[in-house]
């Protein structure tokens, strides 16, 4: 599951390897035009803080290059992501944007407990 997917670039890459991928965003206008044609990739139009999806459905939840855009909703999105995960699931917050780096360090310090991780790849 990719929350706040934007163009869904991460989900498109993941769909090459995963059995099934779901991506979700509030706005479909930026969605890559290949998404509807992917057999194992489903798009959901919804708020990442209130997805309406079933509890415990996913092995993994990803927030990729979206932290700056959701910073004010982070507590609600974290809670929703955790709700969506299976008991042994993992939540990854990943960014390659310098814009996200400081925010992630500030808001995610100490969050590496209980299977919740963040990764910040900034060169």
Short mmCIF file of N, CA and C in Angstrom, two decimals:
data_model
loop_
_atom_site.label_atom_id
_atom_site.label_comp_id
_atom_site.label_asym_id
_atom_site.label_seq_id
_atom_site.Cartn_x
_atom_site.Cartn_y
_atom_site.Cartn_z
N UNK A 1 0.85 -1.18 0.00
CA UNK A 1 0.00 0.00 0.00
C UNK A 1 0.89 1.22 0.00
N UNK A 2 0.67 2.11 -0.96
CA UNK A 2 1.36 3.40 -0.96
C UNK A 2 0.34 4.49 -0.66
N UNK A 3 0.54 5.19 0.46
CA UNK A 3 -0.31 6.31 0.84
C UNK A 3 0.20 7.59 0.20
N UNK A 4 -0.70 8.50 -0.16
CA UNK A 4 -0.34 9.79 -0.75
C UNK A 4 0.59 9.57 -1.94
N UNK A 5 0.15 8.75 -2.89
CA UNK A 5 1.01 8.27 -3.97
C UNK A 5 1.35 9.32 -5.03
N UNK A 6 0.58 10.38 -5.16
CA UNK A 6 0.88 11.38 -6.20
C UNK A 6 0.82 10.76 -7.58
N UNK A 7 1.96 10.65 -8.25
CA UNK A 7 2.01 10.06 -9.59
C UNK A 7 1.99 8.53 -9.55
N UNK A 8 2.26 7.95 -8.40
CA UNK A 8 2.34 6.50 -8.17
C UNK A 8 3.62 5.89 -8.74
N UNK A 9 4.66 6.68 -8.86
CA UNK A 9 5.92 6.17 -9.40
C UNK A 9 6.46 5.02 -8.55
N UNK A 10 6.36 5.12 -7.24
CA UNK A 10 6.83 4.04 -6.37
C UNK A 10 5.98 2.79 -6.58
N UNK A 11 4.68 2.94 -6.63
CA UNK A 11 3.78 1.80 -6.81
C UNK A 11 4.00 1.12 -8.15
N UNK A 12 4.25 1.88 -9.18
CA UNK A 12 4.54 1.29 -10.50
C UNK A 12 5.80 0.43 -10.44
N UNK A 13 6.81 0.91 -9.75
CA UNK A 13 8.04 0.13 -9.61
C UNK A 13 7.79 -1.12 -8.76
N UNK A 14 7.05 -0.97 -7.67
CA UNK A 14 6.77 -2.09 -6.78
C UNK A 14 5.93 -3.16 -7.48
N UNK A 15 5.05 -2.75 -8.37
CA UNK A 15 4.17 -3.69 -9.08
C UNK A 15 4.95 -4.67 -9.96
N UNK A 16 6.16 -4.33 -10.30
CA UNK A 16 7.00 -5.25 -11.09
C UNK A 16 7.42 -6.46 -10.26
N UNK A 17 7.40 -6.33 -8.93
CA UNK A 17 7.90 -7.38 -8.04
C UNK A 17 6.83 -7.95 -7.11
N UNK A 18 5.83 -7.18 -6.79
CA UNK A 18 4.82 -7.60 -5.81
C UNK A 18 3.65 -8.30 -6.48
N UNK A 19 3.02 -9.16 -5.74
CA UNK A 19 1.83 -9.84 -6.23
C UNK A 19 0.68 -8.84 -6.43
N UNK A 20 0.57 -7.92 -5.47
CA UNK A 20 -0.52 -6.95 -5.51
C UNK A 20 -0.08 -5.65 -4.84
N UNK A 21 -0.43 -4.52 -5.45
CA UNK A 21 -0.09 -3.20 -4.92
C UNK A 21 -1.35 -2.33 -4.97
N UNK A 22 -1.56 -1.57 -3.91
CA UNK A 22 -2.64 -0.58 -3.87
C UNK A 22 -1.99 0.77 -3.63
N UNK A 23 -2.38 1.76 -4.42
CA UNK A 23 -1.90 3.12 -4.17
C UNK A 23 -3.11 4.03 -3.97
N UNK A 24 -2.90 5.08 -3.20
CA UNK A 24 -4.01 5.92 -2.77
C UNK A 24 -3.58 7.38 -2.74
N UNK A 25 -4.47 8.26 -3.16
CA UNK A 25 -4.22 9.69 -3.08
C UNK A 25 -5.55 10.42 -3.11
N UNK A 26 -5.53 11.65 -2.63
CA UNK A 26 -6.71 12.54 -2.63
C UNK A 26 -7.06 13.08 -4.01
N UNK A 27 -6.05 13.09 -4.89
CA UNK A 27 -6.19 13.75 -6.19
C UNK A 27 -5.61 12.85 -7.27
N UNK A 28 -6.41 12.49 -8.24
CA UNK A 28 -5.94 11.61 -9.30
C UNK A 28 -5.35 12.35 -10.50
N UNK A 29 -5.31 13.66 -10.46
CA UNK A 29 -4.86 14.44 -11.62
C UNK A 29 -3.39 14.23 -11.97
N UNK A 30 -2.56 13.84 -10.99
CA UNK A 30 -1.14 13.63 -11.25
C UNK A 30 -0.80 12.17 -11.50
N UNK A 31 -1.77 11.29 -11.38
CA UNK A 31 -1.55 9.86 -11.49
C UNK A 31 -0.99 9.49 -12.87
N UNK A 32 0.07 8.69 -12.88
CA UNK A 32 0.68 8.22 -14.11
C UNK A 32 -0.36 7.46 -14.94
N UNK A 33 -0.39 7.73 -16.23
CA UNK A 33 -1.41 7.14 -17.10
C UNK A 33 -1.29 5.63 -17.25
N UNK A 34 -0.18 5.03 -16.82
CA UNK A 34 0.00 3.57 -16.89
C UNK A 34 -0.72 2.84 -15.76
N UNK A 35 -1.05 3.53 -14.69
CA UNK A 35 -1.64 2.87 -13.51
C UNK A 35 -2.90 2.08 -13.84
N UNK A 36 -3.87 2.63 -14.54
CA UNK A 36 -5.10 1.86 -14.80
C UNK A 36 -4.87 0.58 -15.61
N UNK A 37 -3.79 0.51 -16.36
CA UNK A 37 -3.52 -0.66 -17.19
C UNK A 37 -2.77 -1.78 -16.49
N UNK A 38 -2.29 -1.52 -15.27
CA UNK A 38 -1.52 -2.52 -14.54
C UNK A 38 -2.48 -3.53 -13.90
N UNK A 39 -2.26 -4.81 -14.15
CA UNK A 39 -3.14 -5.87 -13.64
C UNK A 39 -3.08 -6.01 -12.12
N UNK A 40 -1.91 -5.78 -11.54
CA UNK A 40 -1.74 -6.02 -10.09
C UNK A 40 -1.62 -4.72 -9.29
N UNK A 41 -2.07 -3.61 -9.87
CA UNK A 41 -2.00 -2.31 -9.21
C UNK A 41 -3.37 -1.66 -9.21
N UNK A 42 -3.87 -1.40 -8.01
CA UNK A 42 -5.17 -0.75 -7.85
C UNK A 42 -4.99 0.64 -7.28
N UNK A 43 -5.75 1.59 -7.81
CA UNK A 43 -5.72 2.97 -7.31
C UNK A 43 -6.99 3.24 -6.53
N UNK A 44 -6.84 3.89 -5.37
CA UNK A 44 -7.98 4.28 -4.54
C UNK A 44 -7.94 5.80 -4.36
N UNK A 45 -9.03 6.45 -4.65
CA UNK A 45 -9.16 7.90 -4.46
C UNK A 45 -9.70 8.11 -3.05
N UNK A 46 -8.81 8.55 -2.14
CA UNK A 46 -9.22 8.73 -0.73
C UNK A 46 -8.16 9.52 0.01
N UNK A 47 -8.51 9.98 1.19
CA UNK A 47 -7.61 10.68 2.10
C UNK A 47 -6.74 9.66 2.82
N UNK A 48 -5.45 9.88 2.84
CA UNK A 48 -4.52 8.94 3.49
C UNK A 48 -4.76 8.83 4.99
N UNK A 49 -5.41 9.80 5.59
CA UNK A 49 -5.70 9.76 7.02
C UNK A 49 -6.99 9.00 7.33
N UNK A 50 -7.82 8.80 6.32
CA UNK A 50 -9.09 8.09 6.46
C UNK A 50 -9.37 7.34 5.17
N UNK A 51 -8.72 6.20 5.00
CA UNK A 51 -8.77 5.48 3.72
C UNK A 51 -10.07 4.74 3.49
N UNK A 52 -10.72 4.29 4.55
CA UNK A 52 -11.92 3.49 4.39
C UNK A 52 -11.62 2.04 4.02
N UNK A 53 -10.34 1.66 4.00
CA UNK A 53 -9.95 0.29 3.68
C UNK A 53 -9.95 -0.58 4.93
N UNK A 54 -9.98 -1.89 4.73
CA UNK A 54 -10.11 -2.81 5.86
C UNK A 54 -8.86 -2.88 6.73
N UNK A 55 -9.06 -3.02 8.00
CA UNK A 55 -7.99 -3.14 8.99
C UNK A 55 -7.18 -4.40 8.77
N UNK A 56 -5.86 -4.28 8.91
CA UNK A 56 -4.97 -5.44 8.84
C UNK A 56 -4.84 -6.06 7.46
N UNK A 57 -5.02 -5.30 6.42
CA UNK A 57 -5.02 -5.83 5.06
C UNK A 57 -3.62 -5.96 4.44
N UNK A 58 -2.67 -5.11 4.85
CA UNK A 58 -1.42 -4.99 4.11
C UNK A 58 -0.20 -5.47 4.89
N UNK A 59 0.75 -6.03 4.15
CA UNK A 59 2.04 -6.43 4.70
C UNK A 59 2.94 -5.22 4.90
N UNK A 60 2.75 -4.22 4.06
CA UNK A 60 3.64 -3.06 4.06
C UNK A 60 2.86 -1.82 3.65
N UNK A 61 3.14 -0.72 4.33
CA UNK A 61 2.60 0.59 3.97
C UNK A 61 3.79 1.50 3.69
N UNK A 62 3.72 2.25 2.60
CA UNK A 62 4.81 3.12 2.16
C UNK A 62 4.29 4.55 2.03
N UNK A 63 5.08 5.49 2.50
CA UNK A 63 4.86 6.90 2.22
C UNK A 63 6.14 7.36 1.53
N UNK A 64 6.06 7.63 0.25
CA UNK A 64 7.25 7.91 -0.57
C UNK A 64 7.22 9.35 -1.11
N UNK A 65 8.23 10.11 -0.77
CA UNK A 65 8.37 11.49 -1.25
C UNK A 65 7.09 12.32 -1.07
N UNK A 66 6.45 12.13 0.06
CA UNK A 66 5.20 12.86 0.31
C UNK A 66 5.16 13.50 1.69
N UNK A 67 6.22 13.35 2.46
CA UNK A 67 6.16 13.81 3.86
C UNK A 67 5.86 15.30 3.98
N UNK A 68 6.50 16.11 3.17
CA UNK A 68 6.26 17.55 3.24
C UNK A 68 4.79 17.88 2.98
N UNK A 69 4.19 17.15 2.06
CA UNK A 69 2.80 17.42 1.69
C UNK A 69 1.80 17.00 2.76
N UNK A 70 2.19 16.05 3.60
CA UNK A 70 1.25 15.53 4.60
C UNK A 70 1.67 15.88 6.04
N UNK A 71 2.68 16.73 6.18
CA UNK A 71 3.27 16.98 7.51
C UNK A 71 2.25 17.36 8.58
N UNK A 72 1.23 18.11 8.24
CA UNK A 72 0.23 18.51 9.23
C UNK A 72 -0.72 17.37 9.59
N UNK A 73 -0.84 16.39 8.72
CA UNK A 73 -1.71 15.25 8.95
C UNK A 73 -0.94 14.03 9.45
N UNK A 74 0.37 14.17 9.66
CA UNK A 74 1.21 13.02 9.98
C UNK A 74 0.66 12.13 11.10
N UNK A 75 0.25 12.66 12.25
CA UNK A 75 -0.24 11.76 13.30
C UNK A 75 -1.43 10.90 12.85
N UNK A 76 -2.35 11.50 12.11
CA UNK A 76 -3.51 10.76 11.63
C UNK A 76 -3.13 9.74 10.56
N UNK A 77 -2.20 10.11 9.69
CA UNK A 77 -1.76 9.18 8.63
C UNK A 77 -0.96 8.03 9.22
N UNK A 78 -0.15 8.30 10.22
CA UNK A 78 0.58 7.24 10.90
C UNK A 78 -0.41 6.26 11.54
N UNK A 79 -1.39 6.78 12.23
CA UNK A 79 -2.39 5.91 12.87
C UNK A 79 -3.15 5.08 11.83
N UNK A 80 -3.50 5.70 10.73
CA UNK A 80 -4.23 4.98 9.68
C UNK A 80 -3.34 3.92 9.04
N UNK A 81 -2.09 4.26 8.77
CA UNK A 81 -1.16 3.29 8.20
C UNK A 81 -0.97 2.09 9.11
N UNK A 82 -0.83 2.33 10.40
CA UNK A 82 -0.68 1.25 11.37
C UNK A 82 -1.95 0.39 11.42
N UNK A 83 -3.09 1.01 11.29
CA UNK A 83 -4.36 0.28 11.30
C UNK A 83 -4.46 -0.65 10.08
N UNK A 84 -3.94 -0.20 8.96
CA UNK A 84 -4.02 -0.97 7.72
C UNK A 84 -3.08 -2.17 7.70
N UNK A 85 -2.06 -2.15 8.55
CA UNK A 85 -1.05 -3.19 8.53
C UNK A 85 -1.49 -4.49 9.21
N UNK A 86 -1.00 -5.61 8.67
CA UNK A 86 -1.12 -6.89 9.35
C UNK A 86 -0.26 -6.80 10.62
N UNK A 87 -0.48 -7.67 11.60
CA UNK A 87 0.29 -7.59 12.85
C UNK A 87 1.81 -7.56 12.66
N UNK A 88 2.34 -8.23 11.69
CA UNK A 88 3.79 -8.24 11.48
C UNK A 88 4.21 -7.28 10.37
N UNK A 89 3.31 -6.39 9.94
CA UNK A 89 3.59 -5.49 8.83
C UNK A 89 4.56 -4.37 9.17
N UNK A 90 5.06 -3.72 8.13
CA UNK A 90 6.03 -2.64 8.27
C UNK A 90 5.53 -1.38 7.59
N UNK A 91 5.83 -0.23 8.21
CA UNK A 91 5.48 1.08 7.67
C UNK A 91 6.78 1.79 7.35
N UNK A 92 6.99 2.12 6.08
CA UNK A 92 8.20 2.81 5.64
C UNK A 92 7.88 4.23 5.20
N UNK A 93 8.62 5.19 5.70
CA UNK A 93 8.54 6.57 5.24
C UNK A 93 9.86 6.83 4.53
N UNK A 94 9.80 7.06 3.23
CA UNK A 94 11.00 7.16 2.40
C UNK A 94 10.98 8.48 1.66
N UNK A 95 12.13 9.12 1.59
CA UNK A 95 12.21 10.36 0.83
C UNK A 95 13.57 10.52 0.19
N UNK A 96 13.57 11.05 -1.00
CA UNK A 96 14.81 11.43 -1.67
C UNK A 96 14.86 12.95 -1.85
N UNK A 97 13.96 13.65 -1.19
CA UNK A 97 13.88 15.11 -1.29
C UNK A 97 14.56 15.77 -0.11
N UNK A 98 15.39 16.75 -0.39
CA UNK A 98 15.99 17.54 0.69
C UNK A 98 14.91 18.26 1.51
N UNK A 99 13.83 18.63 0.85
CA UNK A 99 12.72 19.33 1.51
C UNK A 99 12.15 18.50 2.67
N UNK A 100 12.15 17.20 2.51
CA UNK A 100 11.60 16.31 3.54
C UNK A 100 12.59 16.02 4.67
N UNK A 101 13.87 16.11 4.41
CA UNK A 101 14.88 15.62 5.34
C UNK A 101 14.74 16.20 6.75
N UNK A 102 14.71 17.50 6.89
CA UNK A 102 14.62 18.13 8.20
C UNK A 102 13.31 17.80 8.89
N UNK A 103 12.23 17.85 8.15
CA UNK A 103 10.91 17.52 8.73
C UNK A 103 10.87 16.09 9.24
N UNK A 104 11.42 15.18 8.46
CA UNK A 104 11.42 13.78 8.86
C UNK A 104 12.27 13.56 10.11
N UNK A 105 13.41 14.19 10.15
CA UNK A 105 14.27 14.04 11.32
C UNK A 105 13.58 14.60 12.56
N UNK A 106 12.85 15.69 12.39
CA UNK A 106 12.15 16.32 13.51
C UNK A 106 10.94 15.50 13.97
N UNK A 107 10.12 15.09 13.04
CA UNK A 107 8.86 14.44 13.40
C UNK A 107 8.96 12.93 13.58
N UNK A 108 10.02 12.32 13.06
CA UNK A 108 10.11 10.86 13.11
C UNK A 108 11.18 10.34 14.05
N UNK A 109 11.85 11.22 14.77
CA UNK A 109 12.88 10.74 15.69
C UNK A 109 12.23 9.82 16.73
N UNK A 110 12.86 8.69 16.95
CA UNK A 110 12.35 7.74 17.92
C UNK A 110 11.22 6.86 17.45
N UNK A 111 10.88 6.92 16.16
CA UNK A 111 9.73 6.15 15.68
C UNK A 111 10.11 4.76 15.19
N UNK A 112 11.37 4.40 15.28
CA UNK A 112 11.84 3.12 14.75
C UNK A 112 11.40 1.94 15.62
N UNK A 113 10.54 2.17 16.57
CA UNK A 113 10.06 1.09 17.44
C UNK A 113 8.79 0.46 16.89
N UNK A 114 8.52 -0.76 17.31
CA UNK A 114 7.29 -1.47 16.96
C UNK A 114 7.11 -1.66 15.46
N UNK A 115 8.17 -1.89 14.75
CA UNK A 115 8.06 -2.19 13.33
C UNK A 115 7.76 -0.99 12.46
N UNK A 116 7.88 0.20 13.00
CA UNK A 116 7.66 1.40 12.20
C UNK A 116 9.05 1.98 11.91
N UNK A 117 9.37 2.15 10.65
CA UNK A 117 10.69 2.63 10.26
C UNK A 117 10.56 3.84 9.36
N UNK A 118 11.63 4.61 9.28
CA UNK A 118 11.69 5.64 8.24
C UNK A 118 13.06 5.60 7.61
N UNK A 119 13.08 5.92 6.35
CA UNK A 119 14.31 5.91 5.58
C UNK A 119 14.37 7.25 4.85
N UNK A 120 15.48 7.91 4.94
CA UNK A 120 15.64 9.19 4.25
C UNK A 120 16.87 9.09 3.37
N UNK A 121 16.69 9.04 2.08
CA UNK A 121 17.80 8.92 1.14
C UNK A 121 18.02 10.26 0.48
N UNK A 122 18.90 11.03 1.01
CA UNK A 122 19.17 12.36 0.47
C UNK A 122 20.66 12.44 0.19
N UNK A 123 21.00 12.75 -1.08
CA UNK A 123 22.43 12.84 -1.43
C UNK A 123 22.96 14.23 -1.25
#
